[in-house]
Short mmCIF file of C-alpha atoms in Angstrom, two decimals:
data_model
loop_
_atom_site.label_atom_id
_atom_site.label_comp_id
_atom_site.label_asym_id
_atom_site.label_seq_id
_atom_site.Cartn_x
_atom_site.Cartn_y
_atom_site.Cartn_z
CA UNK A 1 29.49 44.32 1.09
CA UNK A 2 29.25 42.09 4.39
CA UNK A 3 29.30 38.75 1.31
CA UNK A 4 32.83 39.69 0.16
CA UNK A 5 34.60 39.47 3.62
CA UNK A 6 33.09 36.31 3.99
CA UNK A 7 34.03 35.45 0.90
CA UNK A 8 37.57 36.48 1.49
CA UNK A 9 37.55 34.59 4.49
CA UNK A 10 36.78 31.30 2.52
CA UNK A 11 39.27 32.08 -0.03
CA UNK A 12 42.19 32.55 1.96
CA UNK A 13 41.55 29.38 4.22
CA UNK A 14 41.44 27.33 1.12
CA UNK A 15 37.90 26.81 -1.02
CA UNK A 16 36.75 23.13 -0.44
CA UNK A 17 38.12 22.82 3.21
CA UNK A 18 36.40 23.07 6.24
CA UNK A 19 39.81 23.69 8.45
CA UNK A 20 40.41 26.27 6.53
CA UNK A 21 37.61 28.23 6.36
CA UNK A 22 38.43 28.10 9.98
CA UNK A 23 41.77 29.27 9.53
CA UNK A 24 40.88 31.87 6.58
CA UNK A 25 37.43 33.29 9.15
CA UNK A 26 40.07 34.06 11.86
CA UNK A 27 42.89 35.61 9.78
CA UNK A 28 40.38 37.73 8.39
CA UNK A 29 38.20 38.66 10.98
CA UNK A 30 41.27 39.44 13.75
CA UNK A 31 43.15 41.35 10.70
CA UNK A 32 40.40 43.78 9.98
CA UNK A 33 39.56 44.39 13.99
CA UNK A 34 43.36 45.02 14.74
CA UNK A 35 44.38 46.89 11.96
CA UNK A 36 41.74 49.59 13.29
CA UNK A 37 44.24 50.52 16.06
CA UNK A 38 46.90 51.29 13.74
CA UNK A 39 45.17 52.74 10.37
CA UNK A 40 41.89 54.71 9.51
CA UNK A 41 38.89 52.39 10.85
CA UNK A 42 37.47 53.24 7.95
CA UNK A 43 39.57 51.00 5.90
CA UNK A 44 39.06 48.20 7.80
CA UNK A 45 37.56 45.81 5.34
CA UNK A 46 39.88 46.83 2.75
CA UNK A 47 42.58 45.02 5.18
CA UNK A 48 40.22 41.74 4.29
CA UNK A 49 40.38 42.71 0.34
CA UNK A 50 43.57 43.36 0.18
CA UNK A 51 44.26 40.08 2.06
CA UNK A 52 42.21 38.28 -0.38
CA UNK A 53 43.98 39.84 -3.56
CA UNK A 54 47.34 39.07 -2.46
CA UNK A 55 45.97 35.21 -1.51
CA UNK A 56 44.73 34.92 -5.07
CA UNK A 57 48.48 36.22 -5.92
CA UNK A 58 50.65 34.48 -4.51
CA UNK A 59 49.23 31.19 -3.10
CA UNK A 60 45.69 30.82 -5.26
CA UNK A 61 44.88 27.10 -3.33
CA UNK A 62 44.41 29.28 -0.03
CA UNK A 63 45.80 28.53 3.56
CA UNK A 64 44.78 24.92 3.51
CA UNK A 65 44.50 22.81 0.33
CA UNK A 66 42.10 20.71 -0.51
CA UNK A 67 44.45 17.29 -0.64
CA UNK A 68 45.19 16.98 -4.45
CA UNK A 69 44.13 20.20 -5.36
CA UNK A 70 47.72 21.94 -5.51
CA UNK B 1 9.77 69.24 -21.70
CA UNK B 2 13.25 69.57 -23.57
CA UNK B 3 14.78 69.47 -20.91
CA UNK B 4 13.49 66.05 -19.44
CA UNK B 5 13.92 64.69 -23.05
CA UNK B 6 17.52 66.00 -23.70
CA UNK B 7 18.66 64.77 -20.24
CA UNK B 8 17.31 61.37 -20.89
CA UNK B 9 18.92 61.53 -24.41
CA UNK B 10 22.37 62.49 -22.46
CA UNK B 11 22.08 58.88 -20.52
CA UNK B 12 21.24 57.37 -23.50
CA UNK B 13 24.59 58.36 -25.34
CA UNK B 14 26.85 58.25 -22.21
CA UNK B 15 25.84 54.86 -21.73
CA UNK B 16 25.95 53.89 -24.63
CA UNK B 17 29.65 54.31 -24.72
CA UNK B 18 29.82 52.43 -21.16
CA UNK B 19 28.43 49.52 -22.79
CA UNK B 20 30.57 49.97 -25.84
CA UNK B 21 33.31 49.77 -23.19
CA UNK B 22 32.13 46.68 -21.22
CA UNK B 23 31.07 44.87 -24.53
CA UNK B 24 34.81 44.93 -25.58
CA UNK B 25 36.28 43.49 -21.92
CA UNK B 26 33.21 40.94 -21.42
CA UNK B 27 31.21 40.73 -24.48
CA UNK B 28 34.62 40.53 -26.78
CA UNK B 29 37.27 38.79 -24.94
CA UNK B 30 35.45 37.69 -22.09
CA UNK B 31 37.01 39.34 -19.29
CA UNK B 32 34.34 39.61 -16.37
CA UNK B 33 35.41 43.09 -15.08
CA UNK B 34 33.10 43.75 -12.08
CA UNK B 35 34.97 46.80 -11.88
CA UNK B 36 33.92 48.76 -14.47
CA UNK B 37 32.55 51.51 -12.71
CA UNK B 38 35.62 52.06 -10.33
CA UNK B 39 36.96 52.62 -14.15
CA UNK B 40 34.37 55.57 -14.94
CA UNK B 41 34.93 56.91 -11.58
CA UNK B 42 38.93 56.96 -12.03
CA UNK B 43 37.66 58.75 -15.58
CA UNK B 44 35.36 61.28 -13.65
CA UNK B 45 37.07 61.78 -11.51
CA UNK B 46 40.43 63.12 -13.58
CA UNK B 47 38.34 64.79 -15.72
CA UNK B 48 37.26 66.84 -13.03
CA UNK B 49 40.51 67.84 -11.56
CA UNK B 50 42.07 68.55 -15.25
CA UNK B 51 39.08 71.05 -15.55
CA UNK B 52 39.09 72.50 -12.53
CA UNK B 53 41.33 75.15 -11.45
CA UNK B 54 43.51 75.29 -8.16
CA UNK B 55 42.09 73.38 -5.39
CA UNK B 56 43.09 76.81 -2.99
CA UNK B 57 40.22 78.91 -1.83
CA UNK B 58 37.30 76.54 -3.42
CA UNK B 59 36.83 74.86 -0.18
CA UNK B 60 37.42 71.42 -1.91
CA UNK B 61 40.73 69.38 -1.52
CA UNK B 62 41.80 67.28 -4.70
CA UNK B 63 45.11 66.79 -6.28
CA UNK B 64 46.53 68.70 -9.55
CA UNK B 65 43.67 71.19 -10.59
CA UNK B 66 45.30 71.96 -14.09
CA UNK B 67 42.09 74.15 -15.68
CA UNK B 68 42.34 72.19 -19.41
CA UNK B 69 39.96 73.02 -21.65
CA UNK B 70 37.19 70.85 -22.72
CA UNK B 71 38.10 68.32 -25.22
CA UNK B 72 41.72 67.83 -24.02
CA UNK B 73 40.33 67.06 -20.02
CA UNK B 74 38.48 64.37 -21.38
CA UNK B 75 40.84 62.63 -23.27
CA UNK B 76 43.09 62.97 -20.63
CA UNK B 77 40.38 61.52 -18.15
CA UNK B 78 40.39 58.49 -20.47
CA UNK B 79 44.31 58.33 -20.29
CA UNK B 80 43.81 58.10 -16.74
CA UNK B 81 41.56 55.53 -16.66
CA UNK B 82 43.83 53.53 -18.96
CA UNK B 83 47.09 53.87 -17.47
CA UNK B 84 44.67 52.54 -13.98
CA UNK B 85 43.50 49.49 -16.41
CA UNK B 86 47.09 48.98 -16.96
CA UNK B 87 48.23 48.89 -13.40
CA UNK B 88 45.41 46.57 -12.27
CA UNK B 89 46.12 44.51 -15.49
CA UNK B 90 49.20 43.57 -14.76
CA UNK B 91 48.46 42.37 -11.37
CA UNK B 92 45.45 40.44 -11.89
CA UNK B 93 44.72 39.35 -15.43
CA UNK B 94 47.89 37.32 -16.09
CA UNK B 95 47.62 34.95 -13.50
CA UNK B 96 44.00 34.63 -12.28
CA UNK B 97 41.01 33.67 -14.97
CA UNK B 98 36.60 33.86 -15.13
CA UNK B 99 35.80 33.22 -11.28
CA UNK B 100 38.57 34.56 -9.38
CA UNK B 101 39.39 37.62 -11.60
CA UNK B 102 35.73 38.85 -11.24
CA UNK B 103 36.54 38.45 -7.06
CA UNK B 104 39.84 40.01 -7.00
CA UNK B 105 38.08 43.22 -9.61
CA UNK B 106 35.14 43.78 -7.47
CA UNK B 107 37.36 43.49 -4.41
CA UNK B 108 39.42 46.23 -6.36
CA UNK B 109 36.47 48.48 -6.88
CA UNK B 110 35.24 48.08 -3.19
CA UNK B 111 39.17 49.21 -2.40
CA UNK B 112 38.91 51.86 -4.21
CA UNK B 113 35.67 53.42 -3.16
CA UNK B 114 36.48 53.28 0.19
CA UNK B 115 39.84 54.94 -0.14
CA UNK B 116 38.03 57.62 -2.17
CA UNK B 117 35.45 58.21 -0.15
CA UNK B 118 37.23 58.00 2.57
CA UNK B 119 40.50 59.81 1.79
CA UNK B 120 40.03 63.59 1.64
CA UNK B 121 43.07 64.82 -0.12
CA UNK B 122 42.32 62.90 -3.21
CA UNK B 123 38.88 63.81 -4.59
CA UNK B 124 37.54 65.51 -1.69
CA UNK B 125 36.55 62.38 0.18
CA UNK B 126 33.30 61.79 0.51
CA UNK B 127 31.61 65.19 -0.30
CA UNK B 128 32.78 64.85 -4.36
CA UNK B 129 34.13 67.45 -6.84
CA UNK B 130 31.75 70.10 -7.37
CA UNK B 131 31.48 73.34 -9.58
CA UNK B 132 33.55 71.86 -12.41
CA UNK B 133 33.21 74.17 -15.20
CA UNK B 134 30.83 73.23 -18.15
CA UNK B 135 32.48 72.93 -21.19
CA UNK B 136 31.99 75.87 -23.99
CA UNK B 137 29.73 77.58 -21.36
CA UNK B 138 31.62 80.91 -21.39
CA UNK B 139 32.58 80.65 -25.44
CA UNK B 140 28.85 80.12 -26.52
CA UNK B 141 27.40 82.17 -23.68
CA UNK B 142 25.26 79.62 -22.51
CA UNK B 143 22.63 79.28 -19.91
CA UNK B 144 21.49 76.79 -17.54
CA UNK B 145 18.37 75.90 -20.18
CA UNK B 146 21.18 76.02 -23.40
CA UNK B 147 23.17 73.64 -21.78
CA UNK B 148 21.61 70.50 -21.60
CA UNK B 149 20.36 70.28 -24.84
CA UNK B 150 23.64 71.27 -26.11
CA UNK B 151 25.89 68.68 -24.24
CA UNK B 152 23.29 65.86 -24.90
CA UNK B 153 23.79 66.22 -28.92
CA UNK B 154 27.55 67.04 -28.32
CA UNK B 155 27.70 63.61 -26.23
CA UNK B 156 25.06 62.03 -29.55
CA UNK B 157 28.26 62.81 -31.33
CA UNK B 158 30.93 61.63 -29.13
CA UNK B 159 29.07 58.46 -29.03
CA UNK B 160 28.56 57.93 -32.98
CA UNK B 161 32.35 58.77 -33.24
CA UNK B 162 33.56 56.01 -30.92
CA UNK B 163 30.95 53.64 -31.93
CA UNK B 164 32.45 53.83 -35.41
CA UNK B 165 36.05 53.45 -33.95
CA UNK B 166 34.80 50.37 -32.14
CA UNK B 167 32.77 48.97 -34.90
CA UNK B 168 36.00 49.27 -36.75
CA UNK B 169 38.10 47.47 -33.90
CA UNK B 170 35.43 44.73 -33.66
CA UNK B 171 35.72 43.64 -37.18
CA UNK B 172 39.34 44.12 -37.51
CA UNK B 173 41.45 41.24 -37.40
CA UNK B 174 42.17 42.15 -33.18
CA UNK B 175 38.54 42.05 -32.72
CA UNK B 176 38.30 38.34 -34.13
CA UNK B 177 41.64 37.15 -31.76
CA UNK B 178 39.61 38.58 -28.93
CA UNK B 179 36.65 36.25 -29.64
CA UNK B 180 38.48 33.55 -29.94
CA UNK B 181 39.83 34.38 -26.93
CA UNK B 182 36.08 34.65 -25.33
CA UNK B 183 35.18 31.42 -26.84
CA UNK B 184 38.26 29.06 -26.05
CA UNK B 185 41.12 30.97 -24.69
CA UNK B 186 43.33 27.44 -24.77
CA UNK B 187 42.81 27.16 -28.60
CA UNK B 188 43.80 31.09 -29.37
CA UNK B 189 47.06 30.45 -27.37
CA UNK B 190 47.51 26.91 -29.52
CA UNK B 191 47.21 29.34 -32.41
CA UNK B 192 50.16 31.26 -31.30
CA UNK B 193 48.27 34.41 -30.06
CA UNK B 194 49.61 35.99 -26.93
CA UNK B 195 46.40 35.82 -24.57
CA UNK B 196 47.69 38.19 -21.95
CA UNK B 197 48.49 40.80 -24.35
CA UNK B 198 45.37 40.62 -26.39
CA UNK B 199 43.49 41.10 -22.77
CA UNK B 200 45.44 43.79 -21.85
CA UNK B 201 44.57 45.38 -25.15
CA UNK B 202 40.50 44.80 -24.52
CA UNK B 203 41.16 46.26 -20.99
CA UNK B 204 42.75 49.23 -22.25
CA UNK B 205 40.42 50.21 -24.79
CA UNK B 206 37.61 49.65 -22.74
CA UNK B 207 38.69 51.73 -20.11
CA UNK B 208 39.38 54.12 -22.30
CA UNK B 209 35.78 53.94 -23.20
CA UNK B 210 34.94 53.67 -19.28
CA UNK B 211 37.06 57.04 -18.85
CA UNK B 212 35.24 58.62 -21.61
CA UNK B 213 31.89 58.08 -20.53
CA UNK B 214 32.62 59.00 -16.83
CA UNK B 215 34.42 62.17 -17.81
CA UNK B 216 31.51 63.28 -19.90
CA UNK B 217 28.98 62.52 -16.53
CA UNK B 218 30.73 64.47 -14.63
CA UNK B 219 30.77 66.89 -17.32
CA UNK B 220 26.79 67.34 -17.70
CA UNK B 221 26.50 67.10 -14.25
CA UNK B 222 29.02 69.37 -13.05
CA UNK B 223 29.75 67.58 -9.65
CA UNK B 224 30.39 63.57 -8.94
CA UNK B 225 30.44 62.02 -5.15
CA UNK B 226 31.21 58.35 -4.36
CA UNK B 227 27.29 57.43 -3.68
CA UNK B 228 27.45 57.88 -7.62
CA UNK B 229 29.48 55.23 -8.24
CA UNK B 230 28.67 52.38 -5.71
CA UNK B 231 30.23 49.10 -6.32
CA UNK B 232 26.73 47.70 -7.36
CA UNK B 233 26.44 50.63 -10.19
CA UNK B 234 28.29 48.02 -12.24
CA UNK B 235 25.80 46.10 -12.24
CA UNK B 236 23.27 48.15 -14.17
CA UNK B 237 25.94 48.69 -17.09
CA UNK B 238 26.09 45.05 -17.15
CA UNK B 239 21.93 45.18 -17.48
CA UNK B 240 22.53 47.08 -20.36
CA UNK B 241 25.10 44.81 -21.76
CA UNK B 242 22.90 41.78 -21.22
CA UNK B 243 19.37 43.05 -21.87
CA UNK B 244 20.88 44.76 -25.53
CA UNK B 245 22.59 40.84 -26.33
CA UNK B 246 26.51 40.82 -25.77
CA UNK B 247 29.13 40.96 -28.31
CA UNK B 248 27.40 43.91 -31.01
CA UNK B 249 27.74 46.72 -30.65
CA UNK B 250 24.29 47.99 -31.95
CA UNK B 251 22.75 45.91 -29.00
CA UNK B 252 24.04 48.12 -26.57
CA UNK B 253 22.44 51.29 -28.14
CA UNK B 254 18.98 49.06 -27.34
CA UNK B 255 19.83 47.99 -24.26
CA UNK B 256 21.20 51.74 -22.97
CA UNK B 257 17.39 52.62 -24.13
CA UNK B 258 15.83 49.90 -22.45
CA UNK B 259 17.51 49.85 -19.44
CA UNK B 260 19.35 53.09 -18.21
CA UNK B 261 16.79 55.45 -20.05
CA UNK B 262 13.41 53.50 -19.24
CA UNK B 263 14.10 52.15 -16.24
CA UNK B 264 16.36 53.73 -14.13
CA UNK B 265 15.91 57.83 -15.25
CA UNK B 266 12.52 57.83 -16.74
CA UNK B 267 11.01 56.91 -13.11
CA UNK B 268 12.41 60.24 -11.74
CA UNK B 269 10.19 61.64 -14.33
CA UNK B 270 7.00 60.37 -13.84
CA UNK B 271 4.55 62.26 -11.31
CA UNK B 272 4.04 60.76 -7.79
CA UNK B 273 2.33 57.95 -6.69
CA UNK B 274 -0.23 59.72 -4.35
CA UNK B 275 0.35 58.79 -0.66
CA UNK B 276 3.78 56.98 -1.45
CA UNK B 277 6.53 59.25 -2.01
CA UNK B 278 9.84 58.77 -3.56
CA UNK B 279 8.10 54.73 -3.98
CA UNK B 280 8.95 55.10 -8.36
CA UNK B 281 12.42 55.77 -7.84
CA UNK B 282 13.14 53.14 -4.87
CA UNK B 283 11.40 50.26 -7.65
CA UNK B 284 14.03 51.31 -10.20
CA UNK B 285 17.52 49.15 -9.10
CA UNK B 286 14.52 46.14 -8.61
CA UNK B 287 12.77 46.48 -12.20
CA UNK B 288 16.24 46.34 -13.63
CA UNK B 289 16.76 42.99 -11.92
CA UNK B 290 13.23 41.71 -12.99
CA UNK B 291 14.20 42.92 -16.08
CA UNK B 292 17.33 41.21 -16.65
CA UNK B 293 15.61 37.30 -15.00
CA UNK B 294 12.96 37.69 -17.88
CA UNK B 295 15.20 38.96 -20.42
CA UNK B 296 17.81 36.16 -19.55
CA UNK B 297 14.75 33.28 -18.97
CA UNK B 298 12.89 33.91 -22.49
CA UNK B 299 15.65 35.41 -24.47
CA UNK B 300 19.11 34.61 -22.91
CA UNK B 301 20.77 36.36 -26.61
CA UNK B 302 19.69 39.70 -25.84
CA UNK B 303 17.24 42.21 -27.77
CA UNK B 304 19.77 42.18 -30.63
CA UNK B 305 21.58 38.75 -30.88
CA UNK B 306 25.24 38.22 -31.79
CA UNK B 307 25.29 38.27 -35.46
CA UNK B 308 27.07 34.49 -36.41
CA UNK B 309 29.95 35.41 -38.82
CA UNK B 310 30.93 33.04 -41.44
CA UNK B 311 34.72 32.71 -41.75
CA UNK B 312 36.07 30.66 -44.78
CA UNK B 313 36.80 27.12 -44.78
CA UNK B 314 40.00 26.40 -46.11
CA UNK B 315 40.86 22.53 -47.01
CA UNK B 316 37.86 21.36 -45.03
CA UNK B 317 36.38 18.02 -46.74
CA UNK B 318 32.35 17.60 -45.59
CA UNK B 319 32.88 14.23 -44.37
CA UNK B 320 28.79 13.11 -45.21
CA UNK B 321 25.61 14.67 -44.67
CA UNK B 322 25.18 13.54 -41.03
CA UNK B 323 28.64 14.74 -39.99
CA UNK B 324 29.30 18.14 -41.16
CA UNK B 325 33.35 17.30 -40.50
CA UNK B 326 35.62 19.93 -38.52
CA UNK B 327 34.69 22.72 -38.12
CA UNK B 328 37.07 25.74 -38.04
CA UNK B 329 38.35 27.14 -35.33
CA UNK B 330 37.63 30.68 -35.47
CA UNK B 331 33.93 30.09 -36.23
CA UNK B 332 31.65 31.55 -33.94
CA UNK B 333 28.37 30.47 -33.02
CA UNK B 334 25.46 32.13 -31.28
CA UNK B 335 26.11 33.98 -28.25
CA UNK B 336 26.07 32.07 -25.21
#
């Protein structure tokens, strides 16, 4: 289960770039710890899913292209 | 003794049609749905609460509680799980393709487990539906020992009826434009077929299938929980898919055999290793994966290959006998 958030994180920053796997890992990772103080802490790594999905959406070359990837 | 042999039988047949199911999304069209089991759950799930009656005063909390009868809870459990197909259909499969879609579906499943485990209101959270009523229990006056027997042939039936359908759907002319699709999804849309509907017709049905075959589990069983459907459960129905060779629909009678029946409920049946207990059914999930490397290494077209259909060849000239010239489009060959 642990994989996917990772995964997520990778996604979002941008596959290919190292920046933003940076980017995506800290996105992720302070989206699922603060959404705790708002919803159920039991969704919390749905917060990273649902991040993911919605990256795949709207903007499927992540945070941070790859240059002449986009 | 019957009653270890009709249970196994009852796997056998239910997953059966969850292959059927999968082998139209990924063994048909290609779609790689690694959420097929949040699909039976969303089936199991509404078949339950159609059967059931009020949620008040059972000490469970779900939504609706209509009390249907049998037949017409089922098929309504397999609506559900279509009209759910349908919803995540439209988000995902017309923009996102192979890789990505099988992220953004298993994502999906993992979404939805939690929520349903977690959220009690829906399906009881994570306790499950319990005491659903068996089906023709009261009408027949059956017992505990009359009823397995008697919902594993009912479900033998079920099963031969909807293989037919899909042995129908597979050789009609929609079954063909979702091959094509699975073998070069570029050329079907150069052909003028809409690739996006065609999809959202394999998704459809094979919910519908996935509905089906969760609706009767929950059925036999009388009760479903999250822990039964795990994320990784897909997995095993895609065992079965692979082990009985993708894209027939025979193969996945063989590989429901091989894999659910042998592997994963037969161990629960076989007397204790003395000194290690509970050590059969912790090797099941891990002889299914050895399974699948050999099966994959030594015979990568499963038990039952893909049977290569021979489509006409209109206006094609044989250019020589070392180049057999173009070959038409729609021609399959052996299963990857």
């Amino acid at each position: 289960l642990f994989l996917f958030v990772i995964f997520a994180a990778v996604i979002v920053g941008g596959v290919g770039s190292i920046y933003g796997a940076m980017a995506g890992a800290i996105l992720i990772g302070l989206a699922t710890e603060i959404s705790a103080a708002f919803i159920n802490p039991s969704y919390k790594l749905d917060i990273a899913f649902v991040i993911l999905i919605l990256t795949l959406l709207i903007r499927p070359s992540g945070l941070i292209a790859r240059p002449g990837t986009t | 003794m019957t009653y270890y042999v009709f249970t196994l039988a009852f796997f056998l047949f239910d997953y059966f049609i969850l292959a059927m199911g999968l082998n139209i999304q990924y063994g048909e069209t290609g779609i790689l749905n690694f959420a097929y089991i949040g699909f039976v759950a969303i089936g199991a799930y509404f078949t339950g609460v159609f059967s059931l009656h009020s949620a008040a005063g059972s000490g469970q909390f779900y939504i609706l509680g209509w009390g249907l009868p049998f037949p017409i809870n089922l098929l309504l459990g397999g609506v559900a799980s279509m009209c759910f197909a349908f919803v995540v259909s439209l988000i995902t499969l017309r923009r996102l393709r192979t890789d990505y879609l099988a992220i953004v579906l298993i994502s999906l499943s993992l979404v939805l487990y939690d929520f349903c485990n977690n959220y009690v209101g829906l399906f009881n959270g994570a306790d499950g539906l319990f005491n659903v009523p068996e089906p023709f229990a009261k009408s027949l006056g059956l017992n505990v020992n009359s009823f397995i027997p008697f919902f594993a042939c009912l479900t033998g039936v079920v099963s031969l009826l909807m293989w037919y359908v899909m042995s129908r759907v597979t050789r009609s002319p929609m079954g063909r434009t979702f091959r094509a699709i699975r073998d070069d999804h570029v050329v079907a849309a150069a052909l003028g077929k809409d690739v996006f509907r065609m999809q959202l017709k394999a998704m459809l049905i094979g919910s519908f299938y996935a509905g089906i075959g969760g609706g009767l589990l929950i059925q036999f069983g009388g009760s479903f929980n999250p822990t039964a459907w795990l994320p990784g459960e897909t997995f095993v129905v895609f065992a079965v898919l692979l082990v009985g060779g993708i894209g027939n629909n025979i193969g996945m009678l063989v590989g429901a055999l091989l894999v659910e029946t042998l592997l994963i409920h037969l161990p629960a049946f076989l007397p204790e290793i003395p000194g290690h207990p509970g050590l059969i059914e912790y090797f099941d999930l891990a002889l299914v994966g050895i399974v699948l490397m050999v099966m994959l290494w030594f015979r990568p077209q499963g038990a039952v290959p893909e049977r290569v259909r021979r489509t006409a060849t209109f206006g094609v000239i044989p250019r020589g006998e070392d180049d057999p010239g173009p070959q038409p489009a729609l021609e399959l060959g052996e299963a990857q």
